[in-house]
GROMACS .gro file of C-alpha atoms in nm:
model
  483
    1MET     CA    1   2.936   7.731   1.972
    2ARG     CA    2   3.264   7.628   1.816
    3SER     CA    3   3.439   7.299   1.780
    4GLN     CA    4   3.761   7.211   1.605
    5THR     CA    5   3.698   6.946   1.345
    6THR     CA    6   4.018   6.755   1.415
    7LEU     CA    7   3.818   6.529   1.642
    8LEU     CA    8   3.903   6.188   1.509
    9VAL     CA    9   4.193   6.118   1.742
   10ILE     CA   10   3.942   5.863   1.870
   11ALA     CA   11   4.064   5.627   1.600
   12SER     CA   12   4.407   5.622   1.758
   13LEU     CA   13   4.248   5.511   2.083
   14LEU     CA   14   4.054   5.238   1.909
   15ALA     CA   15   4.362   5.120   1.723
   16THR     CA   16   4.597   5.112   2.020
   17PHE     CA   17   4.388   5.074   2.334
   18PHE     CA   18   4.231   4.735   2.307
   19THR     CA   19   4.543   4.537   2.396
   20TYR     CA   20   4.581   4.735   2.722
   21ASN     CA   21   4.438   4.654   3.061
   22HIS     CA   22   4.400   5.002   3.210
   23PHE     CA   23   4.297   5.345   3.088
   24VAL     CA   24   4.617   5.500   3.216
   25ASN     CA   25   4.791   5.365   2.908
   26LEU     CA   26   4.592   5.623   2.714
   27TYR     CA   27   4.871   5.862   2.814
   28SER     CA   28   5.126   5.644   2.639
   29SER     CA   29   4.928   5.626   2.316
   30LEU     CA   30   4.898   6.005   2.323
   31LYS     CA   31   5.275   6.031   2.365
   32SER     CA   32   5.311   5.811   2.058
   33LEU     CA   33   5.128   6.084   1.870
   34ASP     CA   34   5.398   6.332   1.974
   35PHE     CA   35   5.185   6.529   2.218
   36THR     CA   36   5.507   6.561   2.412
   37SER     CA   37   5.395   6.852   2.630
   38LEU     CA   38   5.139   6.644   2.818
   39THR     CA   39   5.210   6.564   3.182
   40SER     CA   40   5.148   6.192   3.229
   41ALA     CA   41   5.095   6.064   3.580
   42ALA     CA   42   4.896   5.774   3.712
   43ILE     CA   43   4.588   5.855   3.913
   44PRO     CA   44   4.540   5.621   4.212
   45GLU     CA   45   4.238   5.397   4.183
   46PHE     CA   46   3.947   5.469   4.415
   47SER     CA   47   3.667   5.243   4.532
   48LEU     CA   48   3.350   5.443   4.474
   49THR     CA   49   3.164   5.219   4.717
   50GLN     CA   50   3.415   5.292   4.990
   51LEU     CA   51   3.403   5.664   4.923
   52LEU     CA   52   3.025   5.677   4.937
   53SER     CA   53   3.001   5.468   5.252
   54GLN     CA   54   3.241   5.670   5.462
   55LYS     CA   55   3.164   5.994   5.642
   56VAL     CA   56   3.379   6.272   5.503
   57GLU     CA   57   3.540   6.491   5.766
   58VAL     CA   58   3.803   6.750   5.684
   59GLU     CA   59   4.088   6.689   5.927
   60TYR     CA   60   4.449   6.787   5.864
   61GLU     CA   61   4.703   6.510   5.912
   62SER     CA   62   5.000   6.556   6.139
   63GLN     CA   63   5.245   6.420   5.880
   64PRO     CA   64   5.254   6.473   5.502
   65LYS     CA   65   5.236   6.165   5.282
   66GLN     CA   66   5.505   6.103   5.026
   67ALA     CA   67   5.365   6.219   4.694
   68ALA     CA   68   5.618   6.016   4.497
   69GLU     CA   69   5.477   5.695   4.647
   70LEU     CA   70   5.116   5.797   4.591
   71CYS     CA   71   5.162   5.929   4.239
   72PRO     CA   72   5.414   5.726   4.039
   73LEU     CA   73   5.471   5.807   3.675
   74VAL     CA   74   5.326   5.559   3.430
   75PRO     CA   75   5.607   5.366   3.261
   76TYR     CA   76   5.645   5.467   2.899
   77HIS     CA   77   5.465   5.223   2.673
   78HIS     CA   78   5.502   5.211   2.298
   79SER     CA   79   5.246   4.976   2.147
   80SER     CA   80   5.387   4.709   1.921
   81LYS     CA   81   5.090   4.780   1.694
   82TYR     CA   82   5.177   5.147   1.652
   83PRO     CA   83   5.396   5.114   1.337
   84GLY     CA   84   5.111   4.941   1.156
   85ASN     CA   85   4.856   5.197   1.270
   86LYS     CA   86   5.071   5.504   1.206
   87PRO     CA   87   4.961   5.562   0.843
   88LEU     CA   88   4.596   5.568   0.949
   89LEU     CA   89   4.667   5.802   1.237
   90GLU     CA   90   4.866   6.034   1.011
   91LYS     CA   91   4.576   6.040   0.767
   92ILE     CA   92   4.321   6.129   1.034
   93LEU     CA   93   4.534   6.392   1.201
   94HIS     CA   94   4.699   6.562   0.905
   95SER     CA   95   4.521   6.485   0.576
   96SER     CA   96   4.328   6.786   0.442
   97LYS     CA   97   4.145   6.550   0.206
   98PHE     CA   98   4.026   6.343   0.500
   99ARG     CA   99   3.916   6.656   0.687
  100GLN     CA  100   3.716   6.784   0.393
  101ALA     CA  101   3.541   6.448   0.368
  102SER     CA  102   3.476   6.446   0.742
  103VAL     CA  103   3.327   6.795   0.772
  104PRO     CA  104   2.996   6.729   0.591
  105LYS     CA  105   2.932   6.421   0.804
  106LEU     CA  106   2.927   6.629   1.122
  107GLN     CA  107   2.743   6.911   0.947
  108GLY     CA  108   2.462   6.678   0.847
  109ALA     CA  109   2.424   6.553   1.203
  110VAL     CA  110   2.412   6.907   1.346
  111GLN     CA  111   2.155   7.012   1.085
  112ILE     CA  112   1.904   6.765   1.232
  113PRO     CA  113   1.757   6.938   1.541
  114THR     CA  114   1.739   6.675   1.815
  115GLU     CA  115   1.645   6.904   2.102
  116SER     CA  116   1.552   6.783   2.450
  117HIS     CA  117   1.324   6.992   2.672
  118ASP     CA  118   1.250   6.968   3.043
  119ASP     CA  119   0.880   6.912   2.966
  120ASP     CA  120   0.935   6.634   2.710
  121PRO     CA  121   0.680   6.348   2.719
  122LYS     CA  122   0.776   6.104   2.993
  123THR     CA  123   0.743   5.800   2.767
  124ILE     CA  124   0.791   5.735   2.396
  125GLU     CA  125   0.443   5.582   2.371
  126GLU     CA  126   0.286   5.903   2.503
  127ASP     CA  127   0.384   6.094   2.188
  128PRO     CA  128   0.569   5.884   1.926
  129GLU     CA  129   0.560   6.168   1.674
  130TYR     CA  130   0.749   6.399   1.908
  131TRP     CA  131   1.033   6.149   1.937
  132SER     CA  132   1.043   6.071   1.564
  133LYS     CA  133   1.327   6.324   1.521
  134PHE     CA  134   1.558   6.056   1.660
  135SER     CA  135   1.439   5.809   1.396
  136LYS     CA  136   1.537   6.068   1.137
  137PHE     CA  137   1.876   6.104   1.302
  138GLU     CA  138   1.938   5.728   1.306
  139SER     CA  139   1.840   5.708   0.938
  140TYR     CA  140   2.101   5.974   0.869
  141LEU     CA  141   2.367   5.766   1.045
  142ASN     CA  142   2.266   5.461   0.841
  143LYS     CA  143   2.295   5.654   0.515
  144THR     CA  144   2.620   5.830   0.608
  145PHE     CA  145   2.812   5.530   0.740
  146PRO     CA  146   2.728   5.231   0.516
  147THR     CA  147   3.052   5.048   0.594
  148PHE     CA  148   2.981   5.061   0.966
  149TYR     CA  149   2.617   4.959   0.929
  150SER     CA  150   2.684   4.672   0.689
  151HIS     CA  151   2.971   4.515   0.883
  152PRO     CA  152   2.881   4.152   0.963
  153ASN     CA  153   3.021   4.172   1.318
  154ILE     CA  154   2.841   4.495   1.414
  155THR     CA  155   2.486   4.462   1.545
  156LEU     CA  156   2.250   4.751   1.624
  157HIS     CA  157   2.015   4.720   1.920
  158LYS     CA  158   1.746   4.987   1.956
  159VAL     CA  159   1.676   5.025   2.327
  160ASN     CA  160   1.341   5.183   2.418
  161HIS     CA  161   1.292   5.279   2.052
  162HIS     CA  162   1.565   5.543   2.020
  163GLY     CA  163   1.860   5.438   2.237
  164LEU     CA  164   2.128   5.315   1.996
  165VAL     CA  165   2.364   5.036   2.106
  166TYR     CA  166   2.602   4.903   1.841
  167ILE     CA  167   2.803   4.596   1.940
  168TRP     CA  168   3.118   4.523   1.738
  169THR     CA  169   3.196   4.169   1.845
  170GLY     CA  170   3.564   4.098   1.907
  171SER     CA  171   3.751   3.774   1.851
  172ASN     CA  172   3.834   3.714   2.219
  173SER     CA  173   3.520   3.664   2.428
  174THR     CA  174   3.723   3.643   2.751
  175LEU     CA  175   3.806   4.013   2.729
  176LYS     CA  176   3.555   4.253   2.880
  177PRO     CA  177   3.419   4.500   2.623
  178ILE     CA  178   3.500   4.869   2.606
  179VAL     CA  179   3.209   5.115   2.577
  180LEU     CA  180   3.233   5.432   2.367
  181MET     CA  181   2.955   5.675   2.454
  182ALA     CA  182   2.787   5.992   2.329
  183HIS     CA  183   2.433   6.129   2.316
  184GLN     CA  184   2.211   6.219   2.024
  185ASP     CA  185   2.013   6.500   2.188
  186VAL     CA  186   2.113   6.864   2.229
  187VAL     CA  187   1.992   7.148   2.448
  188PRO     CA  188   1.725   7.368   2.286
  189VAL     CA  189   1.778   7.687   2.092
  190PRO     CA  190   1.496   7.925   2.198
  191ASP     CA  191   1.323   8.103   1.911
  192THR     CA  192   1.370   8.425   2.107
  193SER     CA  193   1.750   8.403   2.088
  194ARG     CA  194   1.816   8.221   1.761
  195HIS     CA  195   1.864   8.550   1.576
  196LEU     CA  196   2.142   8.644   1.819
  197TRP     CA  197   2.368   8.366   1.693
  198GLU     CA  198   2.644   8.489   1.464
  199HIS     CA  199   2.596   8.163   1.273
  200ASP     CA  200   2.257   7.993   1.259
  201PRO     CA  201   2.275   7.704   1.510
  202TRP     CA  202   2.112   7.458   1.270
  203LYS     CA  203   2.322   7.537   0.961
  204ALA     CA  204   2.655   7.407   1.094
  205ASP     CA  205   2.865   7.668   0.913
  206TYR     CA  206   3.231   7.576   0.867
  207ASP     CA  207   3.494   7.848   0.812
  208GLY     CA  208   3.788   7.620   0.743
  209VAL     CA  209   3.891   7.601   1.109
  210TYR     CA  210   3.578   7.590   1.322
  211MET     CA  211   3.227   7.458   1.285
  212TYR     CA  212   2.942   7.654   1.444
  213GLY     CA  213   2.614   7.505   1.562
  214ARG     CA  214   2.419   7.337   1.837
  215GLY     CA  215   2.580   7.002   1.913
  216VAL     CA  216   2.920   7.052   1.749
  217SER     CA  217   3.084   7.014   2.091
  218ASP     CA  218   2.805   6.860   2.302
  219CYS     CA  219   2.828   6.610   2.169
  220LYS     CA  220   2.754   6.509   1.812
  221ASN     CA  221   3.124   6.559   1.743
  222MET     CA  222   3.198   6.257   1.962
  223LEU     CA  223   2.915   6.048   1.819
  224ILE     CA  224   3.013   6.111   1.457
  225GLY     CA  225   3.383   6.085   1.542
  226GLU     CA  226   3.344   5.746   1.707
  227ILE     CA  227   3.152   5.595   1.416
  228GLU     CA  228   3.380   5.755   1.156
  229ALA     CA  229   3.687   5.626   1.338
  230ALA     CA  230   3.535   5.278   1.341
  231GLU     CA  231   3.472   5.298   0.966
  232GLU     CA  232   3.831   5.398   0.901
  233LEU     CA  233   3.951   5.104   1.108
  234ILE     CA  234   3.721   4.866   0.922
  235LEU     CA  235   3.851   4.992   0.588
  236SER     CA  236   4.209   4.946   0.711
  237GLY     CA  237   4.140   4.581   0.793
  238PHE     CA  238   4.132   4.624   1.171
  239LYS     CA  239   3.971   4.333   1.359
  240PRO     CA  240   3.932   4.392   1.733
  241GLN     CA  241   4.006   4.122   1.985
  242ARG     CA  242   3.804   4.306   2.248
  243THR     CA  243   3.436   4.372   2.180
  244ILE     CA  244   3.363   4.741   2.121
  245VAL     CA  245   3.026   4.884   2.225
  246PHE     CA  246   2.893   5.217   2.098
  247SER     CA  247   2.618   5.349   2.326
  248PHE     CA  248   2.426   5.661   2.220
  249GLY     CA  249   2.143   5.789   2.441
  250PHE     CA  250   1.867   6.028   2.338
  251ASP     CA  251   1.766   6.225   2.649
  252GLU     CA  252   2.093   6.294   2.829
  253GLU     CA  253   2.025   6.667   2.845
  254VAL     CA  254   1.709   6.612   3.051
  255GLY     CA  255   1.827   6.348   3.297
  256GLY     CA  256   1.829   6.026   3.095
  257GLU     CA  257   1.515   5.875   3.250
  258ARG     CA  258   1.385   5.741   2.919
  259ASN     CA  259   1.713   5.601   2.794
  260HIS     CA  260   1.781   5.245   2.910
  261ASN     CA  261   2.113   5.170   2.741
  262ALA     CA  262   2.297   5.113   3.069
  263LYS     CA  263   2.032   4.869   3.190
  264PHE     CA  264   2.050   4.687   2.858
  265LEU     CA  265   2.428   4.654   2.878
  266GLU     CA  266   2.406   4.528   3.236
  267GLU     CA  267   2.160   4.262   3.122
  268VAL     CA  268   2.396   4.158   2.843
  269TYR     CA  269   2.730   4.173   3.026
  270GLY     CA  270   2.638   4.171   3.396
  271LYS     CA  271   2.752   4.404   3.673
  272ASP     CA  272   3.109   4.528   3.626
  273GLY     CA  273   3.092   4.359   3.288
  274VAL     CA  274   3.290   4.617   3.091
  275VAL     CA  275   3.655   4.717   3.121
  276GLY     CA  276   3.583   5.088   3.097
  277ILE     CA  277   3.401   5.367   2.917
  278PHE     CA  278   3.505   5.657   2.697
  279ASP     CA  279   3.258   5.943   2.726
  280GLU     CA  280   3.223   6.319   2.718
  281GLY     CA  281   3.314   6.511   3.030
  282GLY     CA  282   3.476   6.828   3.151
  283VAL     CA  283   3.790   6.995   3.026
  284SER     CA  284   4.028   6.736   2.881
  285LEU     CA  285   4.342   6.948   2.855
  286LEU     CA  286   4.431   7.231   3.091
  287ASP     CA  287   4.716   7.471   3.149
  288ILE     CA  288   4.780   7.461   3.524
  289GLY     CA  289   5.071   7.663   3.654
  290GLY     CA  290   5.240   7.653   3.315
  291SER     CA  291   5.201   7.276   3.264
  292GLN     CA  292   4.980   7.116   3.002
  293VAL     CA  293   4.784   6.848   3.186
  294ALA     CA  294   4.569   6.575   3.029
  295ILE     CA  295   4.274   6.507   3.259
  296PRO     CA  296   4.078   6.186   3.209
  297GLY     CA  297   3.758   6.190   3.414
  298THR     CA  298   3.764   5.939   3.700
  299GLY     CA  299   3.433   6.028   3.865
  300GLU     CA  300   3.123   6.244   3.847
  301LYS     CA  301   2.980   6.494   4.091
  302GLY     CA  302   2.637   6.458   4.246
  303TYR     CA  303   2.335   6.625   4.089
  304LEU     CA  304   2.044   6.821   4.234
  305ASP     CA  305   1.774   7.041   4.082
  306LEU     CA  306   1.594   7.246   4.346
  307LYS     CA  307   1.296   7.481   4.318
  308ILE     CA  308   1.210   7.781   4.533
  309LYS     CA  309   0.849   7.896   4.499
  310LEU     CA  310   0.686   8.206   4.640
  311SER     CA  311   0.311   8.271   4.661
  312LEU     CA  312   0.171   8.614   4.752
  313LYS     CA  313  -0.169   8.780   4.734
  314GLY     CA  314  -0.234   8.941   4.399
  315GLY     CA  315  -0.372   9.281   4.323
  316HIS     CA  316  -0.356   9.570   4.080
  317SER     CA  317  -0.018   9.713   3.994
  318SER     CA  318  -0.147  10.067   4.053
  319THR     CA  319  -0.118  10.004   4.429
  320PRO     CA  320   0.178   9.767   4.469
  321PRO     CA  321   0.345   9.667   4.793
  322LYS     CA  322   0.702   9.779   4.851
  323HIS     CA  323   0.824   9.437   4.734
  324THR     CA  324   0.631   9.223   4.488
  325ALA     CA  325   0.676   8.846   4.471
  326ILE     CA  326   0.933   8.894   4.195
  327GLY     CA  327   1.117   9.152   4.405
  328LEU     CA  328   1.129   8.918   4.704
  329ILE     CA  329   1.256   8.631   4.492
  330GLY     CA  330   1.518   8.875   4.368
  331LYS     CA  331   1.637   8.925   4.725
  332VAL     CA  332   1.659   8.547   4.768
  333ILE     CA  333   1.864   8.529   4.448
  334VAL     CA  334   2.108   8.789   4.579
  335GLU     CA  335   2.138   8.600   4.909
  336ILE     CA  336   2.209   8.273   4.728
  337GLU     CA  337   2.468   8.413   4.488
  338ASP     CA  338   2.642   8.617   4.756
  339ASN     CA  339   2.692   8.300   4.961
  340GLU     CA  340   2.874   8.038   4.757
  341PHE     CA  341   2.936   7.687   4.881
  342GLU     CA  342   3.249   7.603   5.078
  343SER     CA  343   3.554   7.474   4.893
  344TYR     CA  344   3.744   7.155   4.985
  345PHE     CA  345   4.084   7.011   4.902
  346THR     CA  346   4.086   6.665   5.058
  347GLU     CA  347   4.214   6.317   4.980
  348VAL     CA  348   3.867   6.178   4.903
  349ASN     CA  349   3.841   6.404   4.598
  350PRO     CA  350   4.013   6.304   4.270
  351THR     CA  351   4.098   6.672   4.220
  352TYR     CA  352   4.340   6.648   4.513
  353TRP     CA  353   4.534   6.366   4.348
  354GLN     CA  354   4.544   6.554   4.020
  355TYR     CA  355   4.726   6.840   4.190
  356VAL     CA  356   4.951   6.614   4.396
  357CYS     CA  357   5.066   6.445   4.076
  358LEU     CA  358   5.119   6.785   3.920
  359ALA     CA  359   5.323   6.903   4.219
  360GLU     CA  360   5.537   6.591   4.216
  361HIS     CA  361   5.619   6.579   3.847
  362SER     CA  362   5.572   6.921   3.684
  363VAL     CA  363   5.890   7.119   3.619
  364ASP     CA  364   5.692   7.436   3.541
  365LEU     CA  365   5.488   7.470   3.860
  366ASP     CA  366   5.572   7.756   4.095
  367ASP     CA  367   5.775   7.615   4.386
  368ALA     CA  368   5.566   7.791   4.651
  369LEU     CA  369   5.246   7.644   4.507
  370ARG     CA  370   5.413   7.304   4.482
  371GLN     CA  371   5.497   7.306   4.853
  372ASP     CA  372   5.149   7.425   4.944
  373ILE     CA  373   4.994   7.135   4.754
  374LEU     CA  374   5.222   6.878   4.918
  375ASN     CA  375   5.168   7.033   5.264
  376SER     CA  376   4.795   7.092   5.223
  377GLN     CA  377   4.677   6.800   5.435
  378PHE     CA  378   4.856   6.910   5.753
  379ASP     CA  379   4.884   7.288   5.702
  380PRO     CA  380   4.544   7.466   5.696
  381GLU     CA  381   4.691   7.786   5.555
  382ALA     CA  382   4.860   7.597   5.272
  383ASN     CA  383   4.530   7.422   5.204
  384LYS     CA  384   4.353   7.757   5.184
  385ARG     CA  385   4.608   7.899   4.941
  386VAL     CA  386   4.574   7.596   4.714
  387ARG     CA  387   4.196   7.627   4.714
  388GLU     CA  388   4.218   7.995   4.628
  389PHE     CA  389   4.456   7.914   4.342
  390ILE     CA  390   4.220   7.648   4.203
  391LYS     CA  391   3.918   7.876   4.242
  392SER     CA  392   4.087   8.161   4.057
  393ASP     CA  393   4.016   7.992   3.722
  394ARG     CA  394   3.656   7.907   3.631
  395LYS     CA  395   3.777   7.601   3.440
  396THR     CA  396   3.914   7.446   3.760
  397ARG     CA  397   3.726   7.608   4.052
  398TYR     CA  398   3.437   7.364   4.057
  399GLY     CA  399   3.665   7.068   4.110
  400VAL     CA  400   3.677   7.178   4.474
  401MET     CA  401   3.327   7.314   4.535
  402THR     CA  402   2.958   7.262   4.463
  403THR     CA  403   2.808   7.468   4.182
  404GLN     CA  404   2.491   7.673   4.204
  405ALA     CA  405   2.344   7.788   3.873
  406LEU     CA  406   2.017   7.983   3.886
  407ASP     CA  407   1.889   7.875   3.547
  408LEU     CA  408   1.512   7.924   3.537
  409ILE     CA  409   1.268   8.181   3.674
  410ASP     CA  410   0.898   8.210   3.604
  411GLY     CA  411   0.640   8.451   3.742
  412GLY     CA  412   0.375   8.706   3.661
  413SER     CA  413   0.103   8.696   3.398
  414LYS     CA  414   0.016   9.056   3.306
  415THR     CA  415   0.181   9.397   3.311
  416ASN     CA  416  -0.084   9.557   3.534
  417ALA     CA  417  -0.139   9.261   3.768
  418LEU     CA  418   0.077   9.186   4.069
  419PRO     CA  419   0.247   8.846   4.042
  420GLU     CA  420   0.085   8.588   4.269
  421PHE     CA  421   0.339   8.314   4.207
  422VAL     CA  422   0.711   8.304   4.124
  423GLU     CA  423   0.928   7.995   4.079
  424LEU     CA  424   1.308   7.976   4.072
  425THR     CA  425   1.499   7.663   3.962
  426ILE     CA  426   1.860   7.604   4.068
  427ASN     CA  427   2.091   7.341   3.920
  428ASN     CA  428   2.369   7.200   4.141
  429ARG     CA  429   2.667   6.973   4.078
  430VAL     CA  430   2.759   6.848   4.423
  431ILE     CA  431   3.119   6.800   4.540
  432ILE     CA  432   3.204   6.464   4.696
  433GLU     CA  433   3.270   6.618   5.039
  434GLU     CA  434   2.906   6.735   5.064
  435SER     CA  435   2.574   6.551   5.060
  436LEU     CA  436   2.249   6.645   4.888
  437GLU     CA  437   2.109   6.725   5.232
  438ASP     CA  438   2.397   6.968   5.292
  439VAL     CA  439   2.303   7.150   4.973
  440LYS     CA  440   1.934   7.169   5.065
  441GLN     CA  441   2.015   7.304   5.409
  442LYS     CA  442   2.228   7.579   5.256
  443TYR     CA  443   1.932   7.700   5.051
  444ILE     CA  444   1.696   7.676   5.345
  445GLN     CA  445   1.923   7.910   5.540
  446ASP     CA  446   1.940   8.151   5.244
  447VAL     CA  447   1.559   8.157   5.221
  448LEU     CA  448   1.515   8.198   5.596
  449LYS     CA  449   1.724   8.516   5.598
  450VAL     CA  450   1.479   8.679   5.358
  451ALA     CA  451   1.168   8.518   5.506
  452ASN     CA  452   1.245   8.636   5.859
  453LYS     CA  453   1.313   8.991   5.741
  454PHE     CA  454   0.988   9.021   5.546
  455ASN     CA  455   0.759   8.802   5.758
  456ILE     CA  456   0.703   8.526   5.503
  457GLY     CA  457   0.608   8.169   5.585
  458VAL     CA  458   0.837   7.886   5.479
  459ASN     CA  459   0.744   7.528   5.395
  460TYR     CA  460   0.998   7.265   5.292
  461VAL     CA  461   0.868   7.008   5.043
  462SER     CA  462   1.065   6.691   4.967
  463GLU     CA  463   1.001   6.332   4.869
  464LYS     CA  464   0.921   6.270   5.237
  465GLY     CA  465   0.639   6.524   5.240
  466GLU     CA  466   0.590   6.886   5.345
  467LYS     CA  467   0.733   7.042   5.660
  468GLU     CA  468   0.645   7.385   5.797
  469ILE     CA  469   0.958   7.577   5.901
  470ILE     CA  470   0.803   7.921   5.956
  471LYS     CA  471   0.428   7.942   6.009
  472THR     CA  472   0.245   8.121   5.730
  473PRO     CA  473   0.129   8.468   5.848
  474GLU     CA  474  -0.239   8.557   5.853
  475ALA     CA  475  -0.191   8.761   5.536
  476GLY     CA  476  -0.139   8.437   5.348
  477ASP     CA  477   0.216   8.491   5.227
  478ASN     CA  478   0.400   8.165   5.183
  479THR     CA  479   0.741   8.059   5.056
  480PHE     CA  480   0.819   7.693   5.013
  481MET     CA  481   1.092   7.482   4.865
  482LYS     CA  482   1.086   7.160   4.672
  483SER     CA  483   1.388   6.938   4.614
   0.00000   0.00000   0.00000
């Protein structure tokens, strides 16, 4: 994995953001840094509660809405504090001396393996030694950032042992705090594939341009960058009016069930008690139709892990059936991957507004595509063309459709024994136009096509219990699903 080390633009956000009321002004601070090619357009605010409570139906309107009214440009804003902050920003962005001092800080963090696994202990108390790697990581932060740790207005709260919440108290208690987030854990590096890395994932090699290793972009770069930016601001004499919270979880890669930072912050500040968050996300800068577009995340897709399990009678591999359990699961896999989820381009999805703003304000966008975007809600063919355009690039396609990633498969125990059990795990990121039930039903239909062809029973297992969809044949074959 590779990550550019010029990651401390975060300091510019810290130095300029806290006098603003809305995240959209982030565009203006970026323009102050001469990123003049960015397209800056306000994204209309959505009520998540309203979106979740309404039934989504794709209907094309009879009249197009005026994009200019729905997507006004953000007025240019040049912070009065910018002249005073400019020397610090120039140092962070352009000083080779600063970069060389910054590199080993990220390297040291990457060199501490903080892997999360799907079968991690459910509680810290169950196996404290297993989780001690995060104590080692926090000790490294303490040693590496003494100015940050010793600041009298910064307090560290350890939530459920290893969740790190640093609160930098501001001078104006009437202002809601801002939360800067990252996570300490990284996805595992299997021993079976470690030798395939061009650079060892735990060495954090740096070639003068890129750093290579597990966590350099997901997301120890953000964690180290946020603390390092704070240290630079402290050394420059910066004193925030707005309280700044740094929240670093330790099991993000496996669902976050053990990390209670959000609950802690709600207890401290109440519901809706913060002005906003700054966190990792998808692609932040994209080339769309020739325009460079900055894309702050305004929402998150739904999430579903689903398992498909197949049980068959065993036997000796010298007399196999035409299709073993692994072969039958293979046919299910083909059925699933050959039938992707539907795509949507509707007003309930933030992706729609991103493209409407692009169509309204970009001077580089193809005129035919521009008209299709603006006509998409009353012209089905235009809508289809826009969806096909978005889907043509893997970086953008999943803004309009649910993902299906077949990530895990397990089955068989011996080379000369027929597999009696096979399990397939699928990860899904669900588009706002679909429900979790829609996703489950899609997989049920995929399984049924194979089950009906090969006379296999199907049971559906969910949190509500088990339901028989196709009766298990006398032979004892049985396929079932678990959400």
